[in-house]
mmCIF file of C-alpha atoms in Angstrom:
data_model
loop_
_atom_site.group_PDB
_atom_site.id
_atom_site.type_symbol
_atom_site.label_atom_id
_atom_site.label_comp_id
_atom_site.label_asym_id
_atom_site.label_seq_id
_atom_site.Cartn_x
_atom_site.Cartn_y
_atom_site.Cartn_z
ATOM 1 C CA MET A 1 4.085 -82.398 -48.040
ATOM 2 C CA ALA A 2 2.351 -84.774 -50.423
ATOM 3 C CA ASP A 3 2.239 -83.928 -54.132
ATOM 4 C CA ILE A 4 -1.361 -83.153 -55.167
ATOM 5 C CA THR A 5 -0.531 -83.814 -58.843
ATOM 6 C CA LYS A 6 -0.139 -87.532 -58.069
ATOM 7 C CA LYS A 7 -2.859 -90.109 -57.613
ATOM 8 C CA PRO A 8 -3.470 -90.139 -53.830
ATOM 9 C CA LYS A 9 -2.261 -93.283 -52.080
ATOM 10 C CA ILE A 10 -2.725 -94.066 -48.412
ATOM 11 C CA LYS A 11 0.604 -95.900 -48.349
ATOM 12 C CA ASP A 12 2.401 -92.631 -49.149
ATOM 13 C CA LEU A 13 1.155 -91.133 -45.865
ATOM 14 C CA SER A 14 2.666 -91.597 -42.428
ATOM 15 C CA PRO A 15 0.817 -94.042 -40.137
ATOM 16 C CA GLU A 16 -0.525 -91.109 -38.096
ATOM 17 C CA ALA A 17 -1.755 -89.274 -41.209
ATOM 18 C CA ALA A 18 -3.375 -92.467 -42.526
ATOM 19 C CA ARG A 19 -5.235 -92.897 -39.215
ATOM 20 C CA LEU A 20 -6.539 -89.347 -39.488
ATOM 21 C CA VAL A 21 -7.786 -90.029 -43.040
ATOM 22 C CA PHE A 22 -9.743 -93.089 -41.895
ATOM 23 C CA ASP A 23 -10.771 -92.002 -38.368
ATOM 24 C CA LYS A 24 -11.373 -88.352 -39.344
ATOM 25 C CA GLN A 25 -10.411 -87.132 -35.896
ATOM 26 C CA VAL A 26 -7.276 -86.375 -33.913
ATOM 27 C CA SER A 27 -6.460 -84.707 -30.601
ATOM 28 C CA GLY A 28 -3.437 -83.997 -28.467
ATOM 29 C CA ARG A 29 -0.580 -81.591 -27.782
ATOM 30 C CA ARG A 30 2.036 -81.119 -30.482
ATOM 31 C CA ARG A 31 4.507 -78.529 -31.624
ATOM 32 C CA LEU A 32 3.443 -76.275 -34.449
ATOM 33 C CA LYS A 33 5.810 -77.922 -36.937
ATOM 34 C CA ASP A 34 4.361 -81.353 -36.100
ATOM 35 C CA TRP A 35 0.771 -80.163 -36.562
ATOM 36 C CA ARG A 36 1.696 -78.469 -39.834
ATOM 37 C CA ARG A 37 3.402 -81.597 -41.151
ATOM 38 C CA LEU A 38 0.519 -83.895 -40.182
ATOM 39 C CA LEU A 39 -2.327 -81.671 -41.365
ATOM 40 C CA GLY A 40 -0.437 -80.468 -44.439
ATOM 41 C CA ASP A 41 0.055 -84.024 -45.692
ATOM 42 C CA VAL A 42 -3.571 -84.948 -44.999
ATOM 43 C CA ALA A 43 -4.814 -81.740 -46.660
ATOM 44 C CA ALA A 44 -2.775 -82.476 -49.792
ATOM 45 C CA PHE A 45 -4.126 -86.045 -49.869
ATOM 46 C CA ASP A 46 -7.705 -84.809 -49.435
ATOM 47 C CA GLU A 47 -7.353 -82.212 -52.199
ATOM 48 C CA ALA A 48 -5.921 -84.757 -54.632
ATOM 49 C CA ALA A 49 -8.642 -87.270 -53.683
ATOM 50 C CA ASP A 50 -11.340 -84.628 -54.252
ATOM 51 C CA ARG A 51 -10.021 -83.919 -57.744
ATOM 52 C CA LEU A 52 -9.740 -87.592 -58.659
ATOM 53 C CA ARG A 53 -13.204 -88.377 -57.276
ATOM 54 C CA SER A 54 -14.754 -85.504 -59.223
ATOM 55 C CA SER A 55 -13.111 -86.510 -62.512
ATOM 56 C CA SER A 56 -13.928 -90.210 -61.969
ATOM 57 C CA ARG A 57 -17.576 -89.414 -61.346
ATOM 58 C CA THR A 58 -17.792 -87.096 -64.366
ATOM 59 C CA TRP A 59 -16.182 -89.591 -66.747
ATOM 60 C CA GLY A 60 -18.121 -92.480 -65.212
ATOM 61 C CA TYR A 61 -21.494 -90.875 -65.953
ATOM 62 C CA THR A 62 -20.280 -89.788 -69.394
ATOM 63 C CA LEU A 63 -19.314 -93.361 -70.263
ATOM 64 C CA LEU A 64 -22.620 -94.616 -68.852
ATOM 65 C CA VAL A 65 -24.466 -92.460 -71.381
ATOM 66 C CA LEU A 66 -22.050 -93.573 -74.105
ATOM 67 C CA SER A 67 -22.701 -97.237 -73.252
ATOM 68 C CA PHE A 68 -26.429 -96.660 -73.636
ATOM 69 C CA ILE A 69 -25.930 -94.937 -77.009
ATOM 70 C CA LEU A 70 -23.592 -97.705 -78.200
ATOM 71 C CA SER A 71 -26.138 -100.369 -77.245
ATOM 72 C CA ILE A 72 -28.895 -98.663 -79.234
ATOM 73 C CA GLY A 73 -26.549 -97.971 -82.138
ATOM 74 C CA THR A 74 -25.360 -101.583 -82.241
ATOM 75 C CA ALA A 75 -28.953 -102.858 -82.321
ATOM 76 C CA ILE A 76 -29.748 -100.533 -85.243
ATOM 77 C CA VAL A 77 -26.588 -101.556 -87.110
ATOM 78 C CA ALA A 78 -27.324 -105.260 -86.486
ATOM 79 C CA GLY A 79 -30.741 -104.835 -88.106
ATOM 80 C CA ALA A 80 -29.201 -103.048 -91.083
ATOM 81 C CA VAL A 81 -26.544 -105.765 -91.450
ATOM 82 C CA SER A 82 -29.170 -108.525 -91.429
ATOM 83 C CA ASP A 83 -31.018 -106.678 -94.198
ATOM 84 C CA GLY A 84 -27.807 -106.409 -96.174
ATOM 85 C CA ASP A 85 -27.737 -102.599 -96.013
ATOM 86 C CA LEU A 86 -24.446 -102.391 -94.056
ATOM 87 C CA PRO A 87 -21.261 -104.501 -94.034
ATOM 88 C CA GLU A 88 -20.903 -107.069 -91.260
ATOM 89 C CA TRP A 89 -17.511 -105.784 -90.128
ATOM 90 C CA LEU A 90 -19.209 -102.795 -88.486
ATOM 91 C CA LEU A 91 -20.650 -105.144 -85.871
ATOM 92 C CA TYR A 92 -17.167 -106.470 -85.065
ATOM 93 C CA ILE A 93 -16.156 -102.894 -84.213
ATOM 94 C CA LEU A 94 -19.225 -101.875 -82.235
ATOM 95 C CA MET A 95 -19.890 -105.019 -80.217
ATOM 96 C CA PRO A 96 -16.543 -105.102 -78.300
ATOM 97 C CA ALA A 97 -16.898 -101.380 -77.539
ATOM 98 C CA ILE A 98 -20.010 -101.968 -75.407
ATOM 99 C CA PRO A 99 -18.439 -104.195 -72.691
ATOM 100 C CA VAL A 100 -15.309 -102.004 -72.678
ATOM 101 C CA SER A 101 -17.407 -98.897 -72.088
ATOM 102 C CA ILE A 102 -19.488 -100.613 -69.396
ATOM 103 C CA GLY A 103 -16.358 -101.946 -67.701
ATOM 104 C CA LEU A 104 -14.748 -98.495 -67.596
ATOM 105 C CA THR A 105 -17.994 -97.024 -66.257
ATOM 106 C CA VAL A 106 -18.121 -99.528 -63.406
ATOM 107 C CA PHE A 107 -14.418 -99.010 -62.618
ATOM 108 C CA LEU A 108 -14.682 -95.212 -62.485
ATOM 109 C CA LEU A 109 -17.875 -95.129 -60.414
ATOM 110 C CA ILE A 110 -16.500 -97.673 -57.925
ATOM 111 C CA ARG A 111 -13.320 -95.598 -57.606
ATOM 112 C CA ALA A 112 -15.396 -92.463 -56.967
ATOM 113 C CA TRP A 113 -17.385 -94.345 -54.301
ATOM 114 C CA ARG A 114 -14.214 -95.582 -52.581
ATOM 115 C CA LEU A 115 -12.708 -92.098 -52.549
ATOM 116 C CA LYS A 116 -15.937 -90.771 -51.048
ATOM 117 C CA ARG A 117 -15.375 -93.055 -48.065
ATOM 118 C CA VAL A 118 -12.142 -91.218 -47.181
ATOM 119 C CA ASP A 119 -13.475 -87.763 -48.043
ATOM 120 C CA MET A 120 -13.118 -85.085 -45.365
ATOM 121 C CA ALA A 121 -14.856 -81.761 -44.847
ATOM 122 C CA ASN A 122 -12.864 -79.008 -46.554
ATOM 123 C CA ASP A 123 -12.944 -76.645 -43.562
ATOM 124 C CA PHE A 124 -9.707 -77.886 -41.999
ATOM 125 C CA ARG A 125 -7.960 -77.522 -45.356
ATOM 126 C CA VAL A 126 -9.343 -74.049 -46.123
ATOM 127 C CA SER A 127 -9.379 -72.539 -42.626
ATOM 128 C CA LEU A 128 -7.060 -74.368 -40.233
ATOM 129 C CA VAL A 129 -3.999 -75.303 -42.312
ATOM 130 C CA PRO A 130 -3.328 -71.774 -43.650
ATOM 131 C CA PHE A 131 -4.061 -70.349 -40.177
ATOM 132 C CA LEU A 132 -1.347 -72.538 -38.657
ATOM 133 C CA GLU A 133 1.039 -71.315 -41.331
ATOM 134 C CA ALA A 134 0.166 -67.709 -40.483
ATOM 135 C CA MET A 135 0.899 -68.383 -36.794
ATOM 136 C CA ALA A 136 4.460 -69.540 -37.458
ATOM 137 C CA GLU A 137 6.084 -66.290 -36.298
ATOM 138 C CA ASP A 138 3.941 -65.984 -33.166
ATOM 139 C CA ILE A 139 4.538 -69.323 -31.451
ATOM 140 C CA GLU A 140 7.658 -70.422 -29.624
ATOM 141 C CA PRO A 141 9.267 -73.300 -31.576
ATOM 142 C CA ARG A 142 9.208 -75.571 -28.498
ATOM 143 C CA ALA A 143 5.698 -74.629 -27.379
ATOM 144 C CA LYS A 144 2.904 -77.177 -27.846
ATOM 145 C CA ILE A 145 -0.556 -76.523 -29.250
ATOM 146 C CA GLN A 146 -3.554 -78.300 -27.739
ATOM 147 C CA MET A 147 -6.029 -79.290 -30.447
ATOM 148 C CA GLU A 148 -9.152 -81.388 -30.924
ATOM 149 C CA LEU A 149 -10.023 -81.806 -34.601
ATOM 150 C CA ASN A 150 -12.813 -83.660 -36.385
ATOM 151 C CA THR A 151 -12.880 -83.675 -40.196
ATOM 152 C CA ALA A 152 -15.906 -85.931 -40.791
ATOM 153 C CA GLY A 153 -18.392 -83.159 -41.608
ATOM 154 C CA PRO A 154 -22.170 -83.804 -41.433
ATOM 155 C CA VAL A 155 -22.368 -87.520 -40.613
ATOM 156 C CA LEU A 156 -24.963 -89.637 -38.810
ATOM 157 C CA ASN A 157 -23.485 -89.344 -35.304
ATOM 158 C CA LYS A 158 -23.758 -85.538 -35.556
ATOM 159 C CA LEU A 159 -27.439 -85.612 -36.515
ATOM 160 C CA THR A 160 -29.541 -83.489 -34.143
ATOM 161 C CA SER A 161 -32.947 -83.601 -35.852
ATOM 162 C CA LYS A 162 -34.761 -84.959 -38.887
ATOM 163 C CA GLN A 163 -38.405 -84.136 -39.480
ATOM 164 C CA GLU A 164 -40.987 -83.116 -42.015
ATOM 165 C CA VAL A 165 -41.699 -79.392 -42.087
ATOM 166 C CA PRO A 166 -44.566 -77.420 -43.660
ATOM 167 C CA PRO A 167 -44.082 -78.055 -47.404
ATOM 168 C CA GLY A 168 -45.433 -74.787 -48.742
ATOM 169 C CA ARG A 169 -45.697 -75.116 -52.513
ATOM 170 C CA PHE A 170 -43.943 -78.504 -52.462
ATOM 171 C CA LYS A 171 -45.534 -81.903 -51.944
ATOM 172 C CA ARG A 172 -43.180 -82.841 -49.097
ATOM 173 C CA VAL A 173 -40.156 -81.286 -47.359
ATOM 174 C CA VAL A 174 -37.817 -83.164 -45.005
ATOM 175 C CA GLU A 175 -35.421 -81.049 -42.934
ATOM 176 C CA THR A 176 -32.235 -82.515 -41.442
ATOM 177 C CA VAL A 177 -29.902 -80.688 -39.050
ATOM 178 C CA TYR A 178 -26.347 -81.612 -38.013
ATOM 179 C CA SER A 179 -24.213 -80.032 -35.277
ATOM 180 C CA ASP A 180 -20.471 -80.234 -35.944
ATOM 181 C CA PRO A 181 -18.070 -78.642 -33.411
ATOM 182 C CA TRP A 182 -15.044 -79.603 -35.472
ATOM 183 C CA LEU A 183 -12.185 -77.544 -33.991
ATOM 184 C CA SER A 184 -11.055 -76.566 -30.506
ATOM 185 C CA MET A 185 -7.536 -75.186 -30.196
ATOM 186 C CA GLU A 186 -5.398 -73.378 -27.634
ATOM 187 C CA ALA A 187 -1.909 -72.149 -28.465
ATOM 188 C CA PRO A 188 0.722 -70.410 -26.301
ATOM 189 C CA LEU A 189 2.055 -67.319 -28.060
ATOM 190 C CA ALA A 190 5.351 -65.527 -27.585
ATOM 191 C CA GLY A 191 5.626 -63.484 -24.390
ATOM 192 C CA GLY A 192 3.080 -65.486 -22.425
ATOM 193 C CA SER A 193 -0.038 -64.755 -24.488
ATOM 194 C CA ARG A 194 -2.550 -67.497 -25.252
ATOM 195 C CA LEU A 195 -4.716 -67.861 -28.319
ATOM 196 C CA MET A 196 -7.992 -69.805 -28.254
ATOM 197 C CA LEU A 197 -10.034 -70.832 -31.282
ATOM 198 C CA HIS A 198 -13.289 -72.797 -31.448
ATOM 199 C CA ILE A 199 -15.231 -73.416 -34.674
ATOM 200 C CA GLU A 200 -18.617 -75.112 -34.895
ATOM 201 C CA ASN A 201 -20.599 -75.799 -38.063
ATOM 202 C CA THR A 202 -24.360 -76.244 -38.181
ATOM 203 C CA TYR A 203 -25.675 -77.908 -41.339
ATOM 204 C CA GLN A 204 -29.274 -77.858 -42.520
ATOM 205 C CA SER A 205 -30.511 -79.814 -45.529
ATOM 206 C CA GLN A 206 -34.022 -79.622 -46.974
ATOM 207 C CA ASP A 207 -35.104 -82.436 -49.271
ATOM 208 C CA ARG A 208 -37.911 -81.014 -51.401
ATOM 209 C CA TYR A 209 -40.253 -83.301 -53.353
ATOM 210 C CA TRP A 210 -42.835 -82.256 -55.949
ATOM 211 C CA LYS A 211 -44.409 -83.231 -59.270
ATOM 212 C CA ASN A 212 -44.039 -81.248 -62.457
ATOM 213 C CA SER A 213 -46.816 -80.425 -64.912
ATOM 214 C CA SER A 214 -46.478 -83.819 -66.596
ATOM 215 C CA GLY A 215 -46.839 -85.669 -63.283
ATOM 216 C CA LYS A 216 -43.197 -86.722 -63.014
ATOM 217 C CA SER A 217 -41.766 -86.819 -59.477
ATOM 218 C CA LYS A 218 -38.936 -84.335 -58.864
ATOM 219 C CA HIS A 219 -36.467 -83.863 -56.014
ATOM 220 C CA LYS A 220 -33.983 -81.188 -54.967
ATOM 221 C CA CYS A 221 -31.875 -80.872 -51.824
ATOM 222 C CA LYS A 222 -30.912 -77.418 -50.575
ATOM 223 C CA TRP A 223 -28.082 -77.070 -48.070
ATOM 224 C CA LYS A 224 -27.217 -74.284 -45.654
ATOM 225 C CA LYS A 225 -24.108 -74.146 -43.497
ATOM 226 C CA TRP A 226 -23.663 -71.771 -40.562
ATOM 227 C CA VAL A 227 -20.135 -71.461 -39.173
ATOM 228 C CA THR A 228 -19.737 -70.027 -35.672
ATOM 229 C CA VAL A 229 -16.187 -68.919 -34.880
ATOM 230 C CA THR A 230 -15.210 -68.058 -31.313
ATOM 231 C CA ALA A 231 -11.771 -66.493 -30.941
ATOM 232 C CA GLY A 232 -10.048 -65.708 -27.652
ATOM 233 C CA LEU A 233 -6.855 -63.856 -26.794
ATOM 234 C CA ALA A 234 -5.211 -63.304 -23.414
ATOM 235 C CA PRO A 235 -2.251 -61.084 -23.026
ATOM 236 C CA ASN A 236 0.153 -59.882 -24.483
ATOM 237 C CA PRO A 237 -1.437 -58.417 -27.682
ATOM 238 C CA ASP A 238 1.626 -56.265 -28.513
ATOM 239 C CA LEU A 239 3.527 -59.333 -29.707
ATOM 240 C CA LEU A 240 0.955 -60.463 -32.256
ATOM 241 C CA SER A 241 2.504 -60.070 -35.737
ATOM 242 C CA PHE A 242 -0.484 -60.785 -37.988
ATOM 243 C CA GLU A 243 -0.414 -57.177 -39.264
ATOM 244 C CA THR A 244 1.834 -58.273 -42.140
ATOM 245 C CA MET A 245 -1.138 -59.977 -43.823
ATOM 246 C CA GLU A 246 -4.164 -58.442 -45.503
ATOM 247 C CA THR A 247 -7.224 -59.144 -43.386
ATOM 248 C CA SER A 248 -10.950 -58.718 -43.688
ATOM 249 C CA ARG A 249 -12.756 -56.005 -41.753
ATOM 250 C CA PRO A 250 -14.691 -56.974 -38.629
ATOM 251 C CA ALA A 251 -18.213 -58.053 -39.494
ATOM 252 C CA GLU A 252 -21.065 -55.724 -38.704
ATOM 253 C CA GLY A 253 -22.567 -56.739 -35.389
ATOM 254 C CA GLU A 254 -19.511 -58.721 -34.286
ATOM 255 C CA LYS A 255 -19.238 -58.560 -30.505
ATOM 256 C CA ILE A 256 -15.959 -58.413 -28.604
ATOM 257 C CA LYS A 257 -16.044 -59.006 -24.852
ATOM 258 C CA LEU A 258 -13.399 -58.574 -22.148
ATOM 259 C CA ARG A 259 -13.250 -61.100 -19.340
ATOM 260 C CA GLU A 260 -11.122 -61.091 -16.210
ATOM 261 C CA ARG A 261 -8.494 -63.791 -15.752
ATOM 262 C CA THR A 262 -6.122 -64.480 -12.907
ATOM 263 C CA SER A 263 -3.227 -63.368 -15.136
ATOM 264 C CA GLY A 264 -5.018 -60.391 -16.665
ATOM 265 C CA GLN A 265 -7.806 -59.909 -19.147
ATOM 266 C CA LYS A 266 -9.081 -62.143 -21.897
ATOM 267 C CA ALA A 267 -10.811 -60.822 -25.003
ATOM 268 C CA ALA A 268 -13.296 -63.083 -26.788
ATOM 269 C CA SER A 269 -15.141 -62.580 -30.058
ATOM 270 C CA THR A 270 -17.838 -64.590 -31.828
ATOM 271 C CA ARG A 271 -18.671 -64.248 -35.503
ATOM 272 C CA LYS A 272 -21.073 -66.199 -37.728
ATOM 273 C CA PHE A 273 -20.765 -67.033 -41.428
ATOM 274 C CA LYS A 274 -23.344 -68.554 -43.787
ATOM 275 C CA PHE A 275 -22.896 -70.633 -46.954
ATOM 276 C CA LYS A 276 -25.424 -72.249 -49.326
ATOM 277 C CA SER A 277 -25.448 -74.885 -52.070
ATOM 278 C CA VAL A 278 -27.806 -77.201 -53.976
ATOM 279 C CA ASN A 279 -27.606 -81.022 -53.837
ATOM 280 C CA GLU A 280 -24.126 -80.933 -52.252
ATOM 281 C CA VAL A 281 -22.783 -79.973 -48.837
ATOM 282 C CA PRO A 282 -21.373 -76.419 -49.112
ATOM 283 C CA GLU A 283 -17.620 -76.596 -49.700
ATOM 284 C CA GLU A 284 -16.957 -72.955 -48.821
ATOM 285 C CA ALA A 285 -15.376 -72.268 -45.444
ATOM 286 C CA VAL A 286 -14.101 -69.406 -43.320
ATOM 287 C CA THR A 287 -10.922 -67.934 -44.806
ATOM 288 C CA VAL A 288 -7.653 -67.362 -42.983
ATOM 289 C CA GLU A 289 -8.113 -63.622 -43.567
ATOM 290 C CA ASP A 290 -11.394 -63.738 -41.631
ATOM 291 C CA LEU A 291 -9.755 -65.556 -38.715
ATOM 292 C CA ILE A 292 -6.768 -63.224 -38.580
ATOM 293 C CA GLY A 293 -9.063 -60.209 -38.752
ATOM 294 C CA MET A 294 -10.880 -61.452 -35.648
ATOM 295 C CA PHE A 295 -7.657 -61.841 -33.664
ATOM 296 C CA LEU A 296 -6.400 -58.419 -34.726
ATOM 297 C CA GLY A 297 -9.653 -56.952 -33.444
ATOM 298 C CA LEU A 298 -9.136 -58.719 -30.118
ATOM 299 C CA ALA A 299 -5.555 -57.473 -29.862
ATOM 300 C CA ALA A 300 -6.703 -53.908 -30.532
ATOM 301 C CA LYS A 301 -9.388 -54.239 -27.847
ATOM 302 C CA LEU A 302 -6.899 -55.456 -25.258
ATOM 303 C CA LYS A 303 -4.396 -52.723 -26.114
ATOM 304 C CA ASP A 304 -7.053 -50.030 -25.924
ATOM 305 C CA ASN A 305 -8.391 -51.330 -22.626
ATOM 306 C CA ARG A 306 -4.903 -51.485 -21.139
ATOM 307 C CA ALA A 307 -4.277 -47.893 -22.205
ATOM 308 C CA GLY A 308 -7.547 -46.812 -20.590
ATOM 309 C CA GLY A 309 -9.173 -45.804 -23.887
ATOM 310 C CA VAL A 310 -12.400 -46.841 -25.517
ATOM 311 C CA ALA A 311 -12.255 -49.455 -28.245
ATOM 312 C CA PRO A 312 -13.940 -48.608 -31.515
#
């Protein structure tokens, strides 16, 4: 797996991992170890790129302010030097500092912009990668997992609507909605069971415009992210070994349904999560504990139904 303490470099990735970074999508059937290697390397690259982009942007804006202060300070010092109040050598110190500061500002902000181009939604890193690690004991080493993955997040081709909505106390409000079904996966478990997982994100942004008491135009963007997780399990639930991990309790109102299959019954569960942020797309995502908790609930439902009992 890539080292997140290093500066991320595309050339350090395998050709397949590099394609995923640029294309932000991958599909196919692979063994668990192959998926873990591919997604683990890309996740490490994405995490390192996120850190470098954040620090580059922070230092870039800091140096931008410093450049402005240096420019004003140099003009003041130049006036004092011309009046004979300050020695001339001060100008020889301050004047070279301005282009250096501006140059570093441009370099850092361009680097942050370039890293933004390869940025991926954090969901696959937070939810999927640790979930695959948790599945290691439940999948036959030679079995292949079918997966369709998209890591682009809320981009233009996922836009479903953009319109002005009643502004309320604001001057103008523009609402944008994206639909992002980013993961569909089916994995054969030990003993003939099959595990199905589908995750879809819905993003809503509201750009709010208003004027303050002094008449200055203001803007704020509020984001909401709804994550809909659909988990499915078809027999045999006795062989599921997730119990070794601490899991979250089933959410209130979570519905678990049994469906008939030619080989037995299938249990399916759908659960929704909500995240919010201001001026940035929410980075929070469903945790591996939440996912495992859903599958444990399905396994319990199947066991109870097979025994002729009533599931809680």
